[in-house]
PDB file of C-alpha atoms in Angstrom:
ATOM      1  CA  MET A   4     -11.153   0.449 -14.034  1.00  0.00           C
ATOM      2  CA  ASN A   5     -10.703  -1.194 -10.622  1.00  0.00           C
ATOM      3  CA  ILE A   6      -7.226  -2.465  -9.744  1.00  0.00           C
ATOM      4  CA  LEU A   7      -5.541  -4.360  -6.917  1.00  0.00           C
ATOM      5  CA  ALA A   8      -1.769  -3.811  -6.775  1.00  0.00           C
ATOM      6  CA  PHE A   9       0.614  -6.231  -5.078  1.00  0.00           C
ATOM      7  CA  GLY A  10       4.346  -5.935  -4.532  1.00  0.00           C
ATOM      8  CA  PRO A  11       6.898  -6.066  -1.703  1.00  0.00           C
ATOM      9  CA  ASN A  12       7.980  -2.940   0.136  1.00  0.00           C
ATOM     10  CA  GLY A  13      10.208  -0.882  -2.121  1.00  0.00           C
ATOM     11  CA  SER A  14       8.718  -2.265  -5.332  1.00  0.00           C
ATOM     12  CA  GLY A  15       7.328   1.104  -6.363  1.00  0.00           C
ATOM     13  CA  LYS A  16       3.595   0.597  -5.820  1.00  0.00           C
ATOM     14  CA  GLY A  17       3.265   4.159  -4.592  1.00  0.00           C
ATOM     15  CA  THR A  18       5.132   5.578  -7.583  1.00  0.00           C
ATOM     16  CA  GLN A  19       3.123   3.501 -10.055  1.00  0.00           C
ATOM     17  CA  GLY A  20      -0.093   4.351  -8.231  1.00  0.00           C
ATOM     18  CA  ALA A  21       0.651   8.051  -8.671  1.00  0.00           C
ATOM     19  CA  ILE A  22       1.224   7.494 -12.407  1.00  0.00           C
ATOM     20  CA  VAL A  23      -2.064   5.592 -12.755  1.00  0.00           C
ATOM     21  CA  HIS A  24      -3.873   8.320 -10.816  1.00  0.00           C
ATOM     22  CA  LYS A  25      -2.488  11.043 -13.078  1.00  0.00           C
ATOM     23  CA  LYS A  26      -3.137   9.179 -16.335  1.00  0.00           C
ATOM     24  CA  TYR A  27      -6.546   7.659 -15.617  1.00  0.00           C
ATOM     25  CA  HIS A  28      -7.866  10.091 -12.984  1.00  0.00           C
ATOM     26  CA  ILE A  29      -8.722   7.369 -10.485  1.00  0.00           C
ATOM     27  CA  PRO A  30      -7.719   7.480  -6.805  1.00  0.00           C
ATOM     28  CA  HIS A  31      -4.679   5.591  -5.566  1.00  0.00           C
ATOM     29  CA  ILE A  32      -5.796   4.196  -2.217  1.00  0.00           C
ATOM     30  CA  GLU A  33      -3.315   2.935   0.368  1.00  0.00           C
ATOM     31  CA  SER A  34      -4.812   0.633   2.982  1.00  0.00           C
ATOM     32  CA  GLY A  35      -2.796   2.297   5.748  1.00  0.00           C
ATOM     33  CA  ALA A  36      -4.315   5.664   4.869  1.00  0.00           C
ATOM     34  CA  ILE A  37      -7.809   4.195   5.321  1.00  0.00           C
ATOM     35  CA  PHE A  38      -6.946   3.134   8.872  1.00  0.00           C
ATOM     36  CA  ARG A  39      -5.493   6.565   9.655  1.00  0.00           C
ATOM     37  CA  GLU A  40      -8.587   8.281   8.256  1.00  0.00           C
ATOM     38  CA  HIS A  41     -10.973   6.230  10.397  1.00  0.00           C
ATOM     39  CA  ILE A  42      -8.872   6.493  13.548  1.00  0.00           C
ATOM     40  CA  GLY A  43      -8.300  10.223  13.073  1.00  0.00           C
ATOM     41  CA  GLY A  44     -11.996  10.765  12.384  1.00  0.00           C
ATOM     42  CA  GLY A  45     -13.064   8.833  15.458  1.00  0.00           C
ATOM     43  CA  THR A  46     -15.446   6.565  13.544  1.00  0.00           C
ATOM     44  CA  GLU A  47     -16.835   3.436  15.197  1.00  0.00           C
ATOM     45  CA  LEU A  48     -14.678   1.239  12.973  1.00  0.00           C
ATOM     46  CA  GLY A  49     -11.707   3.475  13.703  1.00  0.00           C
ATOM     47  CA  LYS A  50     -12.199   3.194  17.467  1.00  0.00           C
ATOM     48  CA  LYS A  51     -12.342  -0.591  17.232  1.00  0.00           C
ATOM     49  CA  ALA A  52      -9.272  -0.712  14.983  1.00  0.00           C
ATOM     50  CA  LYS A  53      -7.330   1.570  17.328  1.00  0.00           C
ATOM     51  CA  GLU A  54      -7.836  -0.838  20.229  1.00  0.00           C
ATOM     52  CA  TYR A  55      -6.188  -3.654  18.286  1.00  0.00           C
ATOM     53  CA  ILE A  56      -3.394  -1.475  16.910  1.00  0.00           C
ATOM     54  CA  GLU A  57      -2.512  -0.089  20.352  1.00  0.00           C
ATOM     55  CA  ARG A  58      -2.208  -3.657  21.652  1.00  0.00           C
ATOM     56  CA  GLY A  59       0.043  -4.531  18.733  1.00  0.00           C
ATOM     57  CA  ASP A  60      -2.525  -6.956  17.338  1.00  0.00           C
ATOM     58  CA  LEU A  61      -3.701  -7.354  13.754  1.00  0.00           C
ATOM     59  CA  VAL A  62      -7.016  -5.669  13.059  1.00  0.00           C
ATOM     60  CA  PRO A  63      -9.538  -8.463  12.318  1.00  0.00           C
ATOM     61  CA  ASP A  64     -11.170  -8.780   8.922  1.00  0.00           C
ATOM     62  CA  ASP A  65     -14.659  -7.951  10.213  1.00  0.00           C
ATOM     63  CA  ILE A  66     -13.345  -4.434  10.877  1.00  0.00           C
ATOM     64  CA  THR A  67     -10.854  -4.099   8.023  1.00  0.00           C
ATOM     65  CA  ILE A  68     -13.044  -5.326   5.146  1.00  0.00           C
ATOM     66  CA  PRO A  69     -15.959  -2.923   5.854  1.00  0.00           C
ATOM     67  CA  MET A  70     -13.444  -0.056   5.918  1.00  0.00           C
ATOM     68  CA  MET A  71     -12.108  -1.049   2.511  1.00  0.00           C
ATOM     69  CA  ILE A  72     -15.540  -1.543   0.931  1.00  0.00           C
ATOM     70  CA  GLU A  73     -16.806   1.758   2.351  1.00  0.00           C
ATOM     71  CA  ARG A  74     -13.812   3.592   0.844  1.00  0.00           C
ATOM     72  CA  LEU A  75     -14.266   1.946  -2.552  1.00  0.00           C
ATOM     73  CA  GLN A  76     -17.919   3.033  -2.648  1.00  0.00           C
ATOM     74  CA  LYS A  77     -17.167   6.748  -2.272  1.00  0.00           C
ATOM     75  CA  ASP A  78     -17.979   9.133  -5.111  1.00  0.00           C
ATOM     76  CA  ASP A  79     -14.361   9.561  -6.224  1.00  0.00           C
ATOM     77  CA  CYS A  80     -14.218   5.814  -6.962  1.00  0.00           C
ATOM     78  CA  LYS A  81     -17.126   5.764  -9.419  1.00  0.00           C
ATOM     79  CA  GLU A  82     -14.766   5.726 -12.413  1.00  0.00           C
ATOM     80  CA  GLY A  83     -12.356   3.286 -10.802  1.00  0.00           C
ATOM     81  CA  TRP A  84      -9.650   2.913  -8.174  1.00  0.00           C
ATOM     82  CA  LEU A  85      -6.257   1.375  -7.436  1.00  0.00           C
ATOM     83  CA  LEU A  86      -5.932  -0.263  -4.013  1.00  0.00           C
ATOM     84  CA  ASP A  87      -2.535  -1.265  -2.631  1.00  0.00           C
ATOM     85  CA  GLY A  88      -1.528  -2.814   0.682  1.00  0.00           C
ATOM     86  CA  PHE A  89      -4.564  -5.078   0.888  1.00  0.00           C
ATOM     87  CA  PRO A  90      -5.423  -7.956   0.978  1.00  0.00           C
ATOM     88  CA  ARG A  91      -2.487  -9.475   2.847  1.00  0.00           C
ATOM     89  CA  SER A  92      -3.632 -13.089   3.180  1.00  0.00           C
ATOM     90  CA  LYS A  93      -5.643 -15.670   1.252  1.00  0.00           C
ATOM     91  CA  ASP A  94      -8.542 -15.392   3.698  1.00  0.00           C
ATOM     92  CA  GLN A  95      -8.621 -11.623   3.221  1.00  0.00           C
ATOM     93  CA  ALA A  96      -8.478 -12.079  -0.562  1.00  0.00           C
ATOM     94  CA  ILE A  97     -11.467 -14.432  -0.537  1.00  0.00           C
ATOM     95  CA  THR A  98     -13.459 -12.211   1.817  1.00  0.00           C
ATOM     96  CA  LEU A  99     -12.649  -9.069  -0.172  1.00  0.00           C
ATOM     97  CA  ALA A 100     -13.582 -10.733  -3.474  1.00  0.00           C
ATOM     98  CA  ASN A 101     -16.917 -11.885  -2.040  1.00  0.00           C
ATOM     99  CA  ASN A 102     -17.674  -8.479  -0.519  1.00  0.00           C
ATOM    100  CA  LEU A 103     -16.831  -6.687  -3.758  1.00  0.00           C
ATOM    101  CA  LYS A 104     -19.217  -9.011  -5.578  1.00  0.00           C
ATOM    102  CA  ASP A 105     -21.971  -8.417  -3.012  1.00  0.00           C
ATOM    103  CA  ALA A 106     -21.451  -4.648  -3.344  1.00  0.00           C
ATOM    104  CA  GLY A 107     -21.688  -4.853  -7.135  1.00  0.00           C
ATOM    105  CA  ILE A 108     -18.074  -3.737  -7.585  1.00  0.00           C
ATOM    106  CA  GLU A 109     -16.211  -5.463 -10.414  1.00  0.00           C
ATOM    107  CA  LEU A 110     -12.483  -6.111 -10.109  1.00  0.00           C
ATOM    108  CA  ASP A 111     -10.810  -5.528 -13.479  1.00  0.00           C
ATOM    109  CA  TYR A 112      -7.084  -6.038 -12.912  1.00  0.00           C
ATOM    110  CA  VAL A 113      -4.780  -7.628 -10.341  1.00  0.00           C
ATOM    111  CA  ILE A 114      -1.193  -6.410 -10.750  1.00  0.00           C
ATOM    112  CA  GLU A 115       1.860  -8.015  -9.164  1.00  0.00           C
ATOM    113  CA  ILE A 116       5.144  -6.098  -9.156  1.00  0.00           C
ATOM    114  CA  VAL A 117       7.942  -8.682  -8.891  1.00  0.00           C
ATOM    115  CA  LEU A 118      11.190  -7.608  -7.235  1.00  0.00           C
ATOM    116  CA  ASP A 119      14.235  -9.442  -5.850  1.00  0.00           C
ATOM    117  CA  ARG A 120      14.382  -9.334  -2.038  1.00  0.00           C
ATOM    118  CA  GLN A 121      17.888  -7.846  -1.882  1.00  0.00           C
ATOM    119  CA  ILE A 122      17.047  -5.115  -4.382  1.00  0.00           C
ATOM    120  CA  SER A 123      13.873  -4.405  -2.427  1.00  0.00           C
ATOM    121  CA  LYS A 124      15.925  -4.037   0.768  1.00  0.00           C
ATOM    122  CA  GLU A 125      18.362  -1.618  -0.913  1.00  0.00           C
ATOM    123  CA  ARG A 126      15.483   0.473  -2.232  1.00  0.00           C
ATOM    124  CA  ILE A 127      13.832   0.602   1.191  1.00  0.00           C
ATOM    125  CA  MET A 128      16.988   1.630   3.061  1.00  0.00           C
ATOM    126  CA  GLY A 129      17.831   4.387   0.587  1.00  0.00           C
ATOM    127  CA  ARG A 130      14.414   5.938   0.131  1.00  0.00           C
ATOM    128  CA  ARG A 131      13.458   9.234   1.722  1.00  0.00           C
ATOM    129  CA  LEU A 132       9.874  10.341   2.249  1.00  0.00           C
ATOM    130  CA  CYS A 133       8.667  13.865   1.469  1.00  0.00           C
ATOM    131  CA  VAL A 134       6.556  15.305   4.272  1.00  0.00           C
ATOM    132  CA  ASN A 135       4.376  17.043   1.667  1.00  0.00           C
ATOM    133  CA  ASP A 136       3.679  13.997  -0.508  1.00  0.00           C
ATOM    134  CA  ASN A 137       4.809  10.394   0.009  1.00  0.00           C
ATOM    135  CA  ASN A 138       4.503   9.852  -3.745  1.00  0.00           C
ATOM    136  CA  HIS A 139       7.381  12.235  -4.499  1.00  0.00           C
ATOM    137  CA  PRO A 140      10.216   9.760  -5.239  1.00  0.00           C
ATOM    138  CA  ASN A 141      13.511  10.484  -3.487  1.00  0.00           C
ATOM    139  CA  HIS A 142      16.374   7.996  -3.132  1.00  0.00           C
ATOM    140  CA  ILE A 143      19.928   8.691  -2.024  1.00  0.00           C
ATOM    141  CA  ALA A 144      21.439   6.036  -4.332  1.00  0.00           C
ATOM    142  CA  PHE A 145      19.602   6.732  -7.598  1.00  0.00           C
ATOM    143  CA  ASP A 146      20.798   9.762  -9.565  1.00  0.00           C
ATOM    144  CA  ALA A 147      17.500  10.137 -11.432  1.00  0.00           C
ATOM    145  CA  ILE A 148      15.543  10.679  -8.207  1.00  0.00           C
ATOM    146  CA  LYS A 149      18.270  11.841  -5.837  1.00  0.00           C
ATOM    147  CA  PRO A 150      17.220  14.552  -3.333  1.00  0.00           C
ATOM    148  CA  VAL A 151      18.679  18.013  -3.856  1.00  0.00           C
ATOM    149  CA  GLU A 152      20.777  19.911  -1.338  1.00  0.00           C
ATOM    150  CA  LYS A 153      19.524  23.190   0.095  1.00  0.00           C
ATOM    151  CA  ASP A 154      21.067  25.126   2.980  1.00  0.00           C
ATOM    152  CA  GLY A 155      23.256  22.170   3.827  1.00  0.00           C
ATOM    153  CA  LYS A 156      20.552  19.509   3.959  1.00  0.00           C
ATOM    154  CA  LEU A 157      18.776  17.242   1.515  1.00  0.00           C
ATOM    155  CA  VAL A 158      15.253  18.227   0.460  1.00  0.00           C
ATOM    156  CA  CYS A 159      12.637  16.777  -1.879  1.00  0.00           C
ATOM    157  CA  ARG A 160      13.698  16.945  -5.517  1.00  0.00           C
ATOM    158  CA  VAL A 161      10.090  17.606  -6.580  1.00  0.00           C
ATOM    159  CA  CYS A 162       8.830  20.291  -4.195  1.00  0.00           C
ATOM    160  CA  GLY A 163      11.752  21.202  -1.936  1.00  0.00           C
ATOM    161  CA  GLY A 164       9.928  19.820   1.090  1.00  0.00           C
ATOM    162  CA  GLU A 165      11.511  18.317   4.170  1.00  0.00           C
ATOM    163  CA  LEU A 166      12.521  14.668   3.918  1.00  0.00           C
ATOM    164  CA  LYS A 167      12.096  12.037   6.604  1.00  0.00           C
ATOM    165  CA  THR A 168      13.144   8.430   7.067  1.00  0.00           C
ATOM    166  CA  ARG A 169      10.926   5.704   8.481  1.00  0.00           C
ATOM    167  CA  ALA A 170      12.694   4.126  11.455  1.00  0.00           C
ATOM    168  CA  ASP A 171      11.828   0.610  10.303  1.00  0.00           C
ATOM    169  CA  ASP A 172      13.297   1.386   6.863  1.00  0.00           C
ATOM    170  CA  GLN A 173      16.750   1.441   8.492  1.00  0.00           C
ATOM    171  CA  ASP A 174      16.263  -1.741  10.536  1.00  0.00           C
ATOM    172  CA  GLU A 175      17.329  -4.762   8.480  1.00  0.00           C
ATOM    173  CA  GLY A 176      15.609  -7.115  10.911  1.00  0.00           C
ATOM    174  CA  ALA A 177      12.323  -5.244  10.509  1.00  0.00           C
ATOM    175  CA  ILE A 178      12.714  -5.250   6.721  1.00  0.00           C
ATOM    176  CA  ASP A 179      13.357  -9.002   6.717  1.00  0.00           C
ATOM    177  CA  LYS A 180      10.254  -9.535   8.862  1.00  0.00           C
ATOM    178  CA  ARG A 181       8.116  -7.526   6.419  1.00  0.00           C
ATOM    179  CA  HIS A 182       9.544  -9.526   3.528  1.00  0.00           C
ATOM    180  CA  ASN A 183       8.902 -12.828   5.283  1.00  0.00           C
ATOM    181  CA  ILE A 184       5.261 -11.857   5.749  1.00  0.00           C
ATOM    182  CA  TYR A 185       4.912 -10.748   2.127  1.00  0.00           C
ATOM    183  CA  TYR A 186       6.621 -13.753   0.508  1.00  0.00           C
ATOM    184  CA  ASP A 187       4.943 -16.421   2.691  1.00  0.00           C
ATOM    185  CA  GLU A 188       2.838 -18.483   0.274  1.00  0.00           C
ATOM    186  CA  GLN A 189       0.853 -20.121   3.071  1.00  0.00           C
ATOM    187  CA  THR A 190      -0.236 -17.284   5.338  1.00  0.00           C
ATOM    188  CA  GLY A 191       1.257 -14.137   3.793  1.00  0.00           C
ATOM    189  CA  THR A 192       0.537 -11.768   0.947  1.00  0.00           C
ATOM    190  CA  MET A 193       1.782 -14.192  -1.714  1.00  0.00           C
ATOM    191  CA  ALA A 194      -1.048 -16.506  -0.679  1.00  0.00           C
ATOM    192  CA  ALA A 195      -3.457 -13.722  -1.677  1.00  0.00           C
ATOM    193  CA  VAL A 196      -1.615 -13.179  -4.970  1.00  0.00           C
ATOM    194  CA  ASN A 197      -1.738 -16.904  -5.733  1.00  0.00           C
ATOM    195  CA  TYR A 198      -5.444 -17.016  -4.901  1.00  0.00           C
ATOM    196  CA  PHE A 199      -6.210 -14.539  -7.676  1.00  0.00           C
ATOM    197  CA  LYS A 200      -3.892 -16.383 -10.077  1.00  0.00           C
ATOM    198  CA  GLN A 201      -5.494 -19.761  -9.365  1.00  0.00           C
ATOM    199  CA  ALA A 202      -9.036 -18.421  -9.306  1.00  0.00           C
ATOM    200  CA  GLY A 203      -8.676 -17.434 -12.935  1.00  0.00           C
ATOM    201  CA  GLY A 204     -10.072 -14.017 -12.169  1.00  0.00           C
ATOM    202  CA  PRO A 205      -9.018 -10.586 -13.434  1.00  0.00           C
ATOM    203  CA  LYS A 206      -5.491 -10.277 -14.809  1.00  0.00           C
TER     204      LYS A 206
END
């Protein structure tokens, strides 16, 4: 079972990915983690990607797509995978779909998590990330997943680990920019979502 997951920041893709991983025993793959793995490992693709990232430029598709395909062909993906955070544009969606086909990888489901922008912003600003596992849900405003207090500070409700906050999660301007990119139906992620809807492909 091969799945693409779409949704704005704060929509719960990571939480749902962890549930899918536990239930179906397939890896939940975050596109950002693939970049970090290549850059940290000093691979040729990673070195090229690092040059763009350090300049503040988007990594071009001829580097990004091979990274994604290579990851999806690893042994732990033989029974399926869930990929989130990619593709982020219509062009990337088309290129990814073609490369998956060429690699003999069938895409079974495309999932879109729909969430109001204001609710998404509130979720982002209140979430706290566990240093041990980003998929441990912690949120200062939701009683069901509220961090616990230990020795005068808040710690992860799941494992007791230290919690951190992403700097751009507290910057409303940065959040709005991320949302604008996601919801743009011409050049943003919604263009990729609409491509799969209009193509009549996997649902």
